Amino acid sequence: MKKNKRVWLIIIPILAILAFMLKDSFTQKSIEDLPGDFKEVAFVRNEQNKGGIIRIYAISVGNPAQADYQACIDLLPVNDYGSFTTAYFFDKNAPYPTSLTVEAPHYDAKQFQAIQISKKSGTNK
């Protein structure tokens, strides 16, 4: 009987931790949850794995007046060691690019007009 009790004292905390981890993984915030009706429309990343990782995003914004650009860029990933993440925000009701290039300019600036450009960089350790 004592052995059964000890097993349950170990199993119950493990199950509680697993339940918390599952709940946390299924309720992660995304850019679609932020005010402003954000939607990722294009993404490109450099293929080089030596050195900094460069990520470029094109994001459409349905409500530019209500958009929280800083919260959106905070949700995008960045790594250490000279990595950069750049997000170009475009009005959903205007033309926006559906493909990007790693080399600057990342899209045709004559055809598409960004309403906000945000950059985030990793730390150098």
Short mmCIF file of C-alpha atoms in Angstrom, two decimals:
data_model
loop_
_atom_site.label_atom_id
_atom_site.label_comp_id
_atom_site.label_asym_id
_atom_site.label_seq_id
_atom_site.Cartn_x
_atom_site.Cartn_y
_atom_site.Cartn_z
CA MET A 1 0.00 0.00 0.00
CA LYS A 2 2.84 2.36 0.85
CA LYS A 3 4.50 1.66 -2.51
CA ASN A 4 1.27 2.57 -4.35
CA LYS A 5 1.09 5.88 -2.51
CA ARG A 6 4.72 6.71 -3.41
CA VAL A 7 4.07 5.95 -7.09
CA TRP A 8 1.08 8.30 -7.14
CA LEU A 9 3.13 11.02 -5.42
CA ILE A 10 5.53 10.84 -8.36
CA ILE A 11 3.00 10.37 -11.17
CA ILE A 12 0.63 13.22 -10.23
CA PRO A 13 3.27 16.02 -10.42
CA ILE A 14 4.61 14.63 -13.70
CA LEU A 15 1.11 14.58 -15.19
CA ALA A 16 0.48 18.13 -13.94
CA ILE A 17 3.70 19.37 -15.57
CA LEU A 18 2.84 17.62 -18.86
CA ALA A 19 -0.66 19.12 -18.84
CA PHE A 20 0.77 22.61 -18.28
CA MET A 21 3.29 22.13 -21.12
CA LEU A 22 0.58 20.96 -23.53
CA LYS A 23 -1.72 23.86 -22.62
CA ASP A 24 1.12 26.34 -23.05
CA SER A 25 2.14 24.95 -26.45
CA PHE A 26 -1.41 25.09 -27.84
CA THR A 27 -2.12 28.64 -26.62
CA GLN A 28 0.97 30.43 -28.00
CA LYS A 29 0.29 33.90 -29.34
CA SER A 30 0.82 34.57 -33.04
CA ILE A 31 0.80 37.73 -35.11
CA GLU A 32 -2.79 37.00 -36.16
CA ASP A 33 -3.85 37.47 -32.51
CA LEU A 34 -2.52 41.05 -32.31
CA PRO A 35 -4.60 44.17 -32.99
CA GLY A 36 -4.25 45.38 -36.57
CA ASP A 37 -5.21 42.22 -38.50
CA PHE A 38 -1.64 41.10 -39.31
CA LYS A 39 -0.99 38.32 -41.81
CA GLU A 40 2.39 37.02 -43.01
CA VAL A 41 2.32 37.11 -46.83
CA ALA A 42 5.98 36.43 -47.70
CA PHE A 43 9.13 35.18 -45.99
CA VAL A 44 12.73 34.54 -46.99
CA ARG A 45 15.76 33.36 -45.02
CA ASN A 46 19.38 33.11 -46.04
CA GLU A 47 20.62 29.56 -46.59
CA GLN A 48 23.95 30.17 -44.90
CA ASN A 49 24.33 28.42 -41.58
CA LYS A 50 27.77 29.92 -40.90
CA GLY A 51 27.36 33.32 -39.36
CA GLY A 52 24.24 35.38 -38.85
CA ILE A 53 20.81 34.29 -39.95
CA ILE A 54 18.87 36.86 -41.95
CA ARG A 55 15.07 36.66 -41.97
CA ILE A 56 12.91 38.98 -44.06
CA TYR A 57 9.11 39.11 -43.63
CA ALA A 58 6.36 40.84 -45.59
CA ILE A 59 3.28 41.30 -43.43
CA SER A 60 -0.06 42.73 -44.50
CA VAL A 61 -1.94 44.97 -42.07
CA GLY A 62 -5.73 45.17 -42.22
CA ASN A 63 -6.09 48.07 -39.77
CA PRO A 64 -2.93 50.26 -39.80
CA ALA A 65 -4.34 52.79 -37.32
CA GLN A 66 -4.86 50.14 -34.64
CA ALA A 67 -1.80 47.96 -35.42
CA ASP A 68 0.76 47.18 -32.72
CA TYR A 69 3.93 46.94 -34.82
CA GLN A 70 6.28 46.56 -31.86
CA ALA A 71 4.36 43.60 -30.46
CA CYS A 72 4.42 42.00 -33.91
CA ILE A 73 8.20 42.34 -34.35
CA ASP A 74 8.67 41.03 -30.80
CA LEU A 75 6.92 37.77 -31.79
CA LEU A 76 9.22 37.19 -34.77
CA PRO A 77 12.31 35.04 -34.14
CA VAL A 78 15.91 36.24 -33.93
CA ASN A 79 19.09 34.37 -33.03
CA ASP A 80 22.33 35.47 -31.42
CA TYR A 81 25.64 36.05 -33.18
CA GLY A 82 24.79 38.78 -35.67
CA SER A 83 21.36 37.60 -36.81
CA PHE A 84 18.79 40.05 -38.17
CA THR A 85 15.04 39.96 -38.60
CA THR A 86 13.40 42.61 -40.77
CA ALA A 87 9.64 43.01 -41.17
CA TYR A 88 8.05 45.11 -43.90
CA PHE A 89 4.44 46.01 -43.18
CA PHE A 90 2.06 46.70 -46.06
CA ASP A 91 -1.53 47.94 -46.16
CA LYS A 92 -3.82 45.00 -46.89
CA ASN A 93 -5.92 47.14 -49.25
CA ALA A 94 -2.90 48.14 -51.38
CA PRO A 95 -0.62 45.91 -53.45
CA TYR A 96 1.97 43.98 -51.45
CA PRO A 97 4.73 41.52 -52.44
CA THR A 98 4.15 37.79 -52.21
CA SER A 99 7.84 36.93 -52.64
CA LEU A 100 11.02 38.46 -51.25
CA THR A 101 14.76 38.20 -51.90
CA VAL A 102 17.59 38.05 -49.39
CA GLU A 103 19.53 40.73 -51.27
CA ALA A 104 18.48 44.36 -50.86
CA PRO A 105 16.14 45.70 -52.03
CA HIS A 106 14.07 42.79 -50.82
CA TYR A 107 11.07 43.65 -53.01
CA ASP A 108 10.20 45.99 -55.88
CA ALA A 109 10.00 49.36 -54.08
CA LYS A 110 8.53 51.03 -57.18
CA GLN A 111 5.55 48.70 -57.18
CA PHE A 112 4.98 48.20 -53.42
CA GLN A 113 4.95 50.80 -50.64
CA ALA A 114 5.72 49.69 -47.07
CA ILE A 115 3.87 51.57 -44.33
CA GLN A 116 6.30 50.47 -41.59
CA ILE A 117 9.73 48.82 -41.50
CA SER A 118 10.88 47.20 -38.25
CA LYS A 119 14.23 45.55 -37.56
CA LYS A 120 15.43 43.35 -34.74
CA SER A 121 18.92 42.00 -34.19
CA GLY A 122 20.42 39.29 -32.03
CA THR A 123 23.14 39.86 -29.50
CA ASN A 124 26.79 39.10 -30.10
CA LYS A 125 27.98 36.73 -27.41
#
